[in-house]
Tab-separated table of C-alpha atoms (C1' of nucleotides) in Angstrom:
chain	number	residue	atom	x	y	z
O	1	MET	CA	-10.464	-17.177	43.293
O	2	MET	CA	-7.947	-17.805	40.527
O	3	SER	CA	-8.652	-17.932	36.794
O	4	CYS	CA	-12.023	-19.473	36.263
O	5	MET	CA	-15.007	-17.396	35.262
O	6	THR	CA	-14.679	-17.426	31.475
O	7	HIS	CA	-14.780	-20.966	30.078
O	8	LEU	CA	-17.820	-22.559	31.573
O	9	LEU	CA	-19.191	-24.193	28.498
O	10	ASP	CA	-18.946	-22.949	24.939
O	11	GLY	CA	-15.417	-24.149	24.081
O	12	ASP	CA	-12.054	-22.564	24.645
O	13	GLN	CA	-13.232	-19.000	24.701
O	14	HIS	CA	-9.844	-17.436	24.331
O	15	GLU	CA	-8.344	-18.748	21.145
O	16	LEU	CA	-9.131	-16.621	18.089
O	17	ASP	CA	-11.369	-18.335	15.580
O	18	PRO	CA	-10.216	-18.436	11.933
O	19	LEU	CA	-12.238	-15.402	10.946
O	20	GLU	CA	-10.882	-13.335	13.776
O	21	ARG	CA	-7.376	-14.381	12.817
O	22	GLN	CA	-7.995	-13.263	9.247
O	23	ILE	CA	-9.302	-9.893	10.344
O	24	VAL	CA	-6.408	-9.360	12.710
O	25	ALA	CA	-4.009	-10.241	9.893
O	26	VAL	CA	-5.615	-7.616	7.660
O	27	PHE	CA	-5.105	-4.956	10.313
O	28	ILE	CA	-1.551	-6.050	11.063
O	29	ASP	CA	-0.752	-5.402	7.405
O	30	GLY	CA	-2.784	-2.225	7.398
O	31	VAL	CA	-0.992	-0.528	10.245
O	32	ARG	CA	2.321	-1.728	8.897
O	33	VAL	CA	1.794	0.388	5.803
O	34	LEU	CA	1.227	3.353	8.092
O	35	GLY	CA	4.453	2.643	9.955
O	36	LEU	CA	2.767	1.567	13.173
O	37	PRO	CA	3.740	-1.516	15.160
O	38	ARG	CA	2.115	-4.864	14.687
O	39	SER	CA	0.516	-4.943	18.127
O	40	ILE	CA	-1.504	-1.846	17.257
O	41	GLY	CA	-2.999	-3.729	14.350
O	42	GLU	CA	-3.724	-6.801	16.442
O	43	ILE	CA	-5.474	-4.830	19.138
O	44	TYR	CA	-7.495	-2.632	16.849
O	45	GLY	CA	-8.344	-5.607	14.651
O	46	LEU	CA	-9.711	-7.666	17.501
O	47	LEU	CA	-11.724	-4.737	18.843
O	48	PHE	CA	-13.025	-4.080	15.349
O	49	ILE	CA	-14.450	-7.542	14.953
O	50	SER	CA	-15.702	-7.916	18.507
O	51	GLU	CA	-19.369	-7.390	19.162
O	52	VAL	CA	-18.703	-6.328	22.731
O	53	PRO	CA	-16.083	-3.983	24.203
O	54	LEU	CA	-12.947	-5.735	25.462
O	55	SER	CA	-10.724	-5.142	28.464
O	56	LEU	CA	-6.961	-5.049	28.545
O	57	ASP	CA	-6.943	-8.526	29.996
O	58	ASP	CA	-9.164	-9.808	27.196
O	59	LEU	CA	-6.595	-8.547	24.692
O	60	VAL	CA	-3.683	-10.110	26.568
O	61	LEU	CA	-5.485	-13.411	26.846
O	62	ARG	CA	-6.794	-13.672	23.305
O	63	LEU	CA	-3.897	-12.166	21.339
O	64	HIS	CA	-1.148	-13.689	23.483
O	65	ILE	CA	0.580	-10.366	23.882
O	66	SER	CA	2.072	-9.019	27.087
O	67	LYS	CA	0.267	-6.703	29.430
O	68	GLY	CA	2.889	-4.081	28.587
O	69	SER	CA	2.166	-4.284	24.868
O	70	ALA	CA	-1.539	-4.120	25.406
O	71	SER	CA	-1.254	-1.121	27.697
O	72	GLN	CA	1.035	0.815	25.360
O	73	GLY	CA	-0.955	-0.177	22.327
O	74	LEU	CA	-4.195	1.027	23.866
O	75	ARG	CA	-2.533	4.279	24.856
O	76	MET	CA	-1.423	4.911	21.288
O	77	LEU	CA	-4.801	3.931	19.854
O	78	LYS	CA	-6.495	6.302	22.277
O	79	SER	CA	-4.156	9.125	21.283
O	80	LEU	CA	-5.019	8.429	17.649
O	81	GLY	CA	-8.692	8.545	18.508
O	82	ALA	CA	-9.027	4.994	17.193
O	83	VAL	CA	-10.439	3.468	20.367
O	84	ARG	CA	-12.545	4.888	23.144
O	85	GLU	CA	-13.432	3.644	26.582
O	86	ALA	CA	-16.873	2.110	26.588
O	87	ASP	CA	-19.032	3.898	29.118
O	88	GLY	CA	-18.864	1.124	31.619
O	89	GLY	CA	-21.509	-0.187	33.939
O	90	ALA	CA	-20.503	-0.269	37.570
O	91	GLU	CA	-17.463	-2.254	36.410
O	92	ARG	CA	-14.046	-1.811	37.892
O	93	ARG	CA	-12.002	-2.533	34.798
O	94	THR	CA	-12.334	-0.406	31.693
O	95	TYR	CA	-13.522	-1.788	28.394
O	96	TYR	CA	-12.555	-0.477	24.981
O	97	GLU	CA	-14.408	-0.213	21.711
O	98	PRO	CA	-13.111	0.863	18.302
O	99	ALA	CA	-13.885	4.074	16.486
O	100	ILE	CA	-15.036	2.911	13.081
O	101	GLU	CA	-15.606	6.132	11.153
O	102	LEU	CA	-12.833	6.484	8.591
O	103	LYS	CA	-12.957	10.250	9.009
O	104	ARG	CA	-12.037	9.941	12.640
O	105	LEU	CA	-9.234	7.471	12.032
O	106	VAL	CA	-7.694	9.524	9.262
O	107	GLY	CA	-8.045	12.686	11.299
O	108	GLY	CA	-6.246	11.173	14.257
O	109	PHE	CA	-3.461	9.815	12.126
O	110	ILE	CA	-2.912	13.147	10.434
O	111	ARG	CA	-2.977	15.036	13.706
O	112	GLU	CA	-0.631	12.691	15.560
O	113	GLN	CA	1.674	11.340	12.891
O	114	VAL	CA	1.646	13.622	9.885
O	115	ARG	CA	1.303	17.209	11.082
O	116	PRO	CA	4.181	17.111	13.567
O	117	HIS	CA	6.568	15.950	10.865
O	118	LEU	CA	5.277	18.534	8.410
O	119	GLU	CA	5.786	21.285	10.974
O	120	SER	CA	9.316	20.287	11.878
O	121	GLY	CA	10.110	19.890	8.202
O	122	LYS	CA	8.957	23.396	7.449
O	123	ALA	CA	11.048	24.729	10.323
O	124	LYS	CA	14.166	22.984	9.044
O	125	ILE	CA	13.610	24.319	5.563
O	126	ASN	CA	13.286	27.854	6.855
O	127	ARG	CA	16.627	27.576	8.603
O	128	LEU	CA	18.003	26.131	5.399
O	129	ALA	CA	16.795	29.100	3.379
O	130	GLU	CA	18.650	31.408	5.741
O	131	THR	CA	21.864	29.431	5.489
O	132	ALA	CA	21.572	29.580	1.717
O	133	GLN	CA	21.400	33.396	1.777
O	134	GLU	CA	24.918	33.502	3.171
O	135	ILE	CA	26.491	31.677	0.241
O	136	ASP	CA	28.976	33.889	-1.616
O	137	ASP	CA	29.006	32.302	-5.054
O	138	THR	CA	26.145	33.996	-6.883
O	139	ASP	CA	25.354	31.153	-9.277
O	140	ARG	CA	25.367	28.589	-6.519
O	141	ARG	CA	23.151	30.800	-4.381
O	142	LYS	CA	20.700	31.148	-7.218
O	143	PHE	CA	20.557	27.402	-7.760
O	144	LEU	CA	20.052	26.764	-4.050
O	145	GLY	CA	17.324	29.358	-3.972
O	146	GLU	CA	15.467	27.540	-6.724
O	147	ARG	CA	15.719	24.132	-5.123
O	148	ILE	CA	14.815	25.344	-1.666
O	149	GLY	CA	11.909	27.227	-3.176
O	150	ARG	CA	10.714	23.979	-4.680
O	151	LEU	CA	10.983	22.308	-1.307
O	152	GLU	CA	8.825	25.057	0.153
O	153	THR	CA	6.257	24.504	-2.575
O	154	TRP	CA	6.189	20.804	-1.759
O	155	MET	CA	5.581	21.464	1.894
O	156	SER	CA	2.865	23.938	1.131
O	157	SER	CA	1.133	21.503	-1.258
O	158	SER	CA	1.297	18.786	1.358
O	159	GLY	CA	-0.224	21.084	3.929
O	160	LYS	CA	-3.055	22.009	1.604
O	161	VAL	CA	-3.836	18.457	0.641
O	162	LEU	CA	-4.534	17.251	4.166
O	163	PRO	CA	-7.872	18.978	4.750
O	164	ILE	CA	-9.015	17.916	1.298
O	165	LEU	CA	-8.070	14.346	2.085
O	166	GLN	CA	-10.042	14.474	5.292
O	167	LYS	CA	-12.997	15.943	3.516
O	168	ILE	CA	-13.079	13.231	0.888
O	169	LEU	CA	-12.621	10.423	3.370
O	170	GLY	CA	-15.405	11.812	5.548
O	171	GLN	CA	-17.751	10.450	2.830
B	1	MET	CA	46.014	5.314	-11.781
B	2	MET	CA	44.607	5.252	-8.257
B	3	SER	CA	42.369	7.820	-6.650
B	4	CYS	CA	43.434	11.256	-7.813
B	5	MET	CA	41.401	13.180	-10.349
B	6	THR	CA	38.989	14.998	-8.062
B	7	HIS	CA	40.794	17.249	-5.596
B	8	LEU	CA	43.186	19.358	-7.649
B	9	LEU	CA	42.556	22.681	-6.043
B	10	ASP	CA	39.326	23.895	-4.517
B	11	GLY	CA	39.511	22.236	-1.086
B	12	ASP	CA	38.554	18.797	0.063
B	13	GLN	CA	35.931	18.161	-2.559
B	14	HIS	CA	34.351	15.192	-0.886
B	15	GLU	CA	33.150	16.279	2.510
B	16	LEU	CA	29.618	17.671	2.539
B	17	ASP	CA	29.447	21.355	3.323
B	18	PRO	CA	27.076	22.476	6.105
B	19	LEU	CA	24.271	23.315	3.734
B	20	GLU	CA	24.459	19.976	1.995
B	21	ARG	CA	24.384	18.296	5.382
B	22	GLN	CA	21.253	20.225	6.311
B	23	ILE	CA	19.507	19.282	3.086
B	24	VAL	CA	20.445	15.653	3.442
B	25	ALA	CA	19.113	15.713	7.010
B	26	VAL	CA	15.783	17.082	5.773
B	27	PHE	CA	15.474	14.242	3.288
B	28	ILE	CA	16.538	11.608	5.793
B	29	ASP	CA	13.613	12.721	7.951
B	30	GLY	CA	11.350	13.011	4.939
B	31	VAL	CA	11.797	9.468	3.700
B	32	ARG	CA	11.568	8.181	7.249
B	33	VAL	CA	7.997	9.424	7.430
B	34	LEU	CA	7.295	7.453	4.265
B	35	GLY	CA	8.812	4.332	5.773
B	36	LEU	CA	11.834	4.290	3.501
B	37	PRO	CA	15.393	3.699	4.709
B	38	ARG	CA	17.743	6.469	5.654
B	39	SER	CA	20.153	5.846	2.786
B	40	ILE	CA	17.385	6.614	0.302
B	41	GLY	CA	17.042	10.043	1.862
B	42	GLU	CA	20.763	10.650	1.864
B	43	ILE	CA	21.153	9.734	-1.766
B	44	TYR	CA	18.143	11.627	-3.028
B	45	GLY	CA	19.034	14.613	-0.854
B	46	LEU	CA	22.537	14.894	-2.214
B	47	LEU	CA	21.338	14.535	-5.792
B	48	PHE	CA	18.649	17.122	-5.118
B	49	ILE	CA	21.121	19.766	-4.040
B	50	SER	CA	23.807	18.930	-6.572
B	51	GLU	CA	24.077	21.121	-9.619
B	52	VAL	CA	25.550	18.268	-11.657
B	53	PRO	CA	24.553	14.612	-11.959
B	54	LEU	CA	26.478	12.279	-9.638
B	55	SER	CA	27.813	8.780	-10.095
B	56	LEU	CA	27.517	5.865	-7.708
B	57	ASP	CA	31.117	6.450	-6.658
B	58	ASP	CA	30.419	10.106	-5.939
B	59	LEU	CA	27.647	9.046	-3.578
B	60	VAL	CA	29.859	6.471	-1.840
B	61	LEU	CA	32.662	8.969	-1.457
B	62	ARG	CA	30.638	11.944	-0.276
B	63	LEU	CA	28.020	10.240	1.907
B	64	HIS	CA	30.376	7.629	3.369
B	65	ILE	CA	28.000	4.823	2.560
B	66	SER	CA	28.951	1.464	1.092
B	67	LYS	CA	28.831	0.631	-2.573
B	68	GLY	CA	26.106	-1.871	-1.733
B	69	SER	CA	23.915	0.740	-0.101
B	70	ALA	CA	24.414	3.171	-2.932
B	71	SER	CA	23.595	0.544	-5.525
B	72	GLN	CA	20.456	-0.670	-3.775
B	73	GLY	CA	19.384	2.847	-2.936
B	74	LEU	CA	19.699	3.967	-6.537
B	75	ARG	CA	17.770	0.931	-7.684
B	76	MET	CA	14.890	1.765	-5.382
B	77	LEU	CA	14.942	5.438	-6.316
B	78	LYS	CA	14.868	4.474	-9.978
B	79	SER	CA	11.910	2.158	-9.390
B	80	LEU	CA	10.129	5.023	-7.653
B	81	GLY	CA	10.872	7.262	-10.600
B	82	ALA	CA	12.710	9.599	-8.235
B	83	VAL	CA	16.022	9.549	-10.066
B	84	ARG	CA	16.907	9.080	-13.696
B	85	GLU	CA	20.138	8.382	-15.483
B	86	ALA	CA	21.545	11.569	-16.942
B	87	ASP	CA	21.978	11.135	-20.672
B	88	GLY	CA	25.709	10.790	-20.429
B	89	GLY	CA	28.354	12.027	-22.759
B	90	ALA	CA	30.688	9.326	-24.009
B	91	GLU	CA	31.238	8.443	-20.341
B	92	ARG	CA	31.573	4.889	-19.124
B	93	ARG	CA	30.010	5.293	-15.719
B	94	THR	CA	26.421	6.406	-15.372
B	95	TYR	CA	25.435	9.617	-13.661
B	96	TYR	CA	22.158	10.201	-11.879
B	97	GLU	CA	19.954	13.243	-11.482
B	98	PRO	CA	16.851	13.680	-9.354
B	99	ALA	CA	13.295	13.957	-10.577
B	100	ILE	CA	12.053	17.119	-8.894
B	101	GLU	CA	8.402	17.316	-9.945
B	102	LEU	CA	6.260	16.477	-6.930
B	103	LYS	CA	3.693	14.877	-9.211
B	104	ARG	CA	6.230	12.376	-10.414
B	105	LEU	CA	7.494	11.568	-6.928
B	106	VAL	CA	4.030	11.097	-5.510
B	107	GLY	CA	3.013	9.034	-8.518
B	108	GLY	CA	5.945	6.698	-8.116
B	109	PHE	CA	5.380	6.292	-4.418
B	110	ILE	CA	1.724	5.487	-4.912
B	111	ARG	CA	2.448	3.044	-7.702
B	112	GLU	CA	5.248	1.193	-5.924
B	113	GLN	CA	4.357	1.432	-2.264
B	114	VAL	CA	0.677	2.171	-1.886
B	115	ARG	CA	-1.207	0.386	-4.667
B	116	PRO	CA	0.297	-3.056	-4.081
B	117	HIS	CA	-0.780	-2.948	-0.438
B	118	LEU	CA	-4.231	-1.704	-1.352
B	119	GLU	CA	-4.636	-4.517	-3.872
B	120	SER	CA	-3.547	-7.250	-1.510
B	121	GLY	CA	-5.728	-5.741	1.193
B	122	LYS	CA	-8.771	-5.867	-1.050
B	123	ALA	CA	-8.015	-9.471	-1.941
B	124	LYS	CA	-7.773	-10.455	1.718
B	125	ILE	CA	-11.031	-8.732	2.498
B	126	ASN	CA	-12.791	-10.549	-0.314
B	127	ARG	CA	-11.672	-13.882	1.059
B	128	LEU	CA	-12.802	-12.656	4.464
B	129	ALA	CA	-16.270	-11.867	3.177
B	130	GLU	CA	-16.564	-15.416	1.895
B	131	THR	CA	-15.484	-16.914	5.183
B	132	ALA	CA	-18.069	-14.778	6.926
B	133	GLN	CA	-20.864	-16.195	4.741
B	134	GLU	CA	-20.254	-19.613	6.238
B	135	ILE	CA	-20.928	-18.544	9.807
B	136	ASP	CA	-23.963	-20.315	11.245
B	137	ASP	CA	-25.064	-17.913	13.963
B	138	THR	CA	-27.330	-15.455	12.177
B	139	ASP	CA	-26.732	-12.482	14.470
B	140	ARG	CA	-23.006	-12.943	14.365
B	141	ARG	CA	-23.076	-13.251	10.578
B	142	LYS	CA	-25.068	-10.057	10.324
B	143	PHE	CA	-22.601	-8.184	12.523
B	144	LEU	CA	-19.624	-9.489	10.543
B	145	GLY	CA	-21.327	-8.494	7.330
B	146	GLU	CA	-21.674	-4.937	8.589
B	147	ARG	CA	-18.082	-4.632	9.702
B	148	ILE	CA	-16.634	-6.234	6.610
B	149	GLY	CA	-18.824	-3.983	4.519
B	150	ARG	CA	-17.317	-1.030	6.288
B	151	LEU	CA	-13.862	-2.339	5.549
B	152	GLU	CA	-14.801	-2.558	1.881
B	153	THR	CA	-16.002	1.033	1.970
B	154	TRP	CA	-12.684	2.107	3.473
B	155	MET	CA	-10.718	0.374	0.755
B	156	SER	CA	-12.875	1.873	-1.926
B	157	SER	CA	-12.508	5.375	-0.472
B	158	SER	CA	-8.748	4.946	-0.323
B	159	GLY	CA	-8.659	3.830	-3.908
B	160	LYS	CA	-10.703	6.822	-5.014
B	161	VAL	CA	-8.611	9.305	-3.109
B	162	LEU	CA	-5.350	8.430	-4.804
B	163	PRO	CA	-6.022	9.941	-8.239
B	164	ILE	CA	-7.407	13.041	-6.560
B	165	LEU	CA	-4.279	13.318	-4.472
B	166	GLN	CA	-2.118	13.029	-7.556
B	167	LYS	CA	-4.185	15.632	-9.346
B	168	ILE	CA	-3.852	18.147	-6.541
B	169	LEU	CA	-0.143	17.579	-6.085
B	170	GLY	CA	0.460	17.960	-9.801
B	171	GLN	CA	-0.062	21.701	-9.168
P	1	DC	C1'	-5.493	-0.433	56.947
P	2	DC	C1'	-4.372	-4.513	54.047
P	3	DC	C1'	-5.306	-7.460	50.258
P	4	DT	C1'	-6.731	-7.860	45.621
P	5	DT	C1'	-7.472	-6.298	41.161
P	6	DT	C1'	-6.226	-3.287	37.419
P	7	DG	C1'	-3.139	-0.836	34.856
P	8	DT	C1'	1.590	1.605	33.894
P	9	DT	C1'	6.582	1.938	33.364
P	10	DC	C1'	10.903	0.848	31.718
P	11	DA	C1'	15.266	-1.883	31.309
P	12	DA	C1'	16.514	-5.847	28.944
P	13	DA	C1'	15.506	-9.401	25.350
P	14	DA	C1'	13.828	-10.352	20.891
P	15	DA	C1'	12.595	-9.192	16.333
P	16	DA	C1'	12.786	-6.512	12.293
P	17	DG	C1'	15.092	-3.741	9.187
P	18	DT	C1'	19.341	-1.666	7.227
P	19	DT	C1'	24.061	-1.465	5.936
P	20	DT	C1'	28.333	-3.392	4.912
P	21	DG	C1'	31.931	-5.511	2.218
P	22	DA	C1'	33.805	-9.146	-0.164
P	23	DA	C1'	32.796	-12.100	-3.960
P	24	DC	C1'	30.904	-12.078	-8.273
P	25	DA	C1'	29.175	-10.413	-13.030
P	26	DA	C1'	29.485	-7.312	-16.974
P	27	DT	C1'	31.670	-4.370	-20.073
P	28	DC	C1'	35.107	-1.562	-22.164
P	29	DG	C1'	39.740	-0.533	-24.233
P	30	DC	C1'	43.689	-2.360	-25.652
F	1	DG	C1'	41.587	-12.562	-24.545
F	2	DC	C1'	43.347	-9.727	-20.450
F	3	DG	C1'	43.335	-6.309	-17.013
F	4	DA	C1'	40.988	-2.412	-15.289
F	5	DT	C1'	36.728	-0.178	-14.167
F	6	DT	C1'	31.936	-0.138	-12.895
F	7	DG	C1'	28.142	-2.024	-10.806
F	8	DT	C1'	25.274	-5.938	-8.370
F	9	DT	C1'	24.292	-9.477	-4.941
F	10	DC	C1'	23.681	-11.344	-0.561
F	11	DA	C1'	25.074	-13.386	3.983
F	12	DA	C1'	26.624	-11.515	8.099
F	13	DA	C1'	27.116	-7.447	11.200
F	14	DC	C1'	24.974	-3.784	12.899
F	15	DT	C1'	21.113	-0.586	14.180
F	16	DT	C1'	16.673	0.478	15.380
F	17	DT	C1'	12.231	-0.700	16.903
F	18	DT	C1'	9.100	-3.548	19.341
F	19	DT	C1'	7.866	-6.652	22.858
F	20	DT	C1'	8.280	-8.649	27.205
F	21	DG	C1'	7.815	-9.170	32.104
F	22	DA	C1'	8.800	-7.952	36.608
F	23	DA	C1'	8.542	-4.103	39.669
F	24	DC	C1'	5.754	-0.440	40.809
F	25	DA	C1'	1.611	2.747	41.429
F	26	DA	C1'	-3.454	3.416	42.070
F	27	DA	C1'	-7.718	2.465	43.843
F	28	DG	C1'	-11.720	-0.224	45.459
F	29	DG	C1'	-13.614	-3.458	49.009
F	30	DG	C1'	-13.784	-5.562	53.033
DNA sequence: CCCTTTGTTCAAAAAAGTTTGAACAATCGC
DNA sequence: GCGATTGTTCAAACTTTTTTGAACAAAGGG
C-alpha cells in the first residue's frame, strides 16, 4: 500500500519547522562538545521537542538521515540511557521517547564514556609506576616518582569528583 | 654549523626511551577524551616527563612531528595555560615547561573550551524561547515552554557546577 | 509457508579533523 | 644591511570518524 498514510491534510508533515530546526541545532552543538556524533544530537533533539514518541522511520523521514544512522544512533542513545522505548500499544514498530532528567543523562555519559577511560588510564599509570621503579639513575627515578605520583593524584581527584558532579546535577 | 651539538656521548639522545613513550601514550589518550588532537598530548606528555624545559626543535626532533604541528600545539597549550615559557637564560630560542597543577589545567580547559560553548548555547536557547512565544497553538506553545525551560535549567546547572568543579580539583 | 514490515550490520563513500612542509615573517649577531 | 636561526602560517595531503545504503536477519499476519 505504498507510502501514503501520513500527509492527509495538515501540510507537509515531514519537514522540520523552524523551531524544530533550531532545537536540533542546539543539540547538534551540545553533543559535539561531548565528542559524540552529529546524528546523536539530531535524533535526541527531535525526540526532545516532540510531543509524541517517534519511530525509527519517523527519524529517517524527518531528519533525512539513513536508516543505518538512525539505528546506530538510537542504539547509542539507549546505551547512554538518553532514550527509552515508549511502552507501545499493540503496535508492531517501536517508538522512542527521550529521558529528560539531567541526572540520568549525566549518569549515563559518565558510566559509558568517562569511567572506562578513567579505569584504563589508571591501569596504564600503574604499569608506568612499575617501569619507573626499574630506572637505575637515582635522581631520575626520584623525579619520575614525583611526576607519576602527581598523575595518580589527578586520577584520584577525577574519580572523586564524578559522584559529586552527579549529586549536584541531580538538583 | 649543521646539526651536531646534542649527541656527544650518552647514546642517541633523541629517541624516546620506553618510559617516555608510555607517558606520552597516556597523555595521547588523555587529551583524546577531552577532544583535543593527539599532538597536544604528545607535546604535553614529553614536557611533563622532562626534567628540563624543551624547545620547539626538541619536540620536533624527539616526537617526530612537524615544525607546524609543534608550533600550533604549543600555541594551544599556551592558550590553555598548560605550558609556560621557561624564563630563559640569555638564550635565543624559547624553552617550554608544563604547568602541573591540576587546578590550572582544569581552569584553562573550562575557560577556553567549555565556557564559550556554554555561552553560545545559552544565547541560542534565548532566541529559541522567543521563537516559541510566537507559536499560535496554545497546547503546543505550553509544551515548548516546558521543554525550553528545562533546557534553561540544564544550562544554569552546568554553569553552577563549573566553579564547584574547579574548587574541588584545586585540592 | 510466504510476503511484508521493521530493524541491524558492515563495507565503502563522504565528511571532518589533523598533520605536514614549504613559503614567509621576525629577530639577532656581525 | 646580510646571513643564519627561530618560529608562524596555511593550503594540500593524510588520517580518522561518521554516514550511507544495500544485503541480511527477525518476526508478525494472512
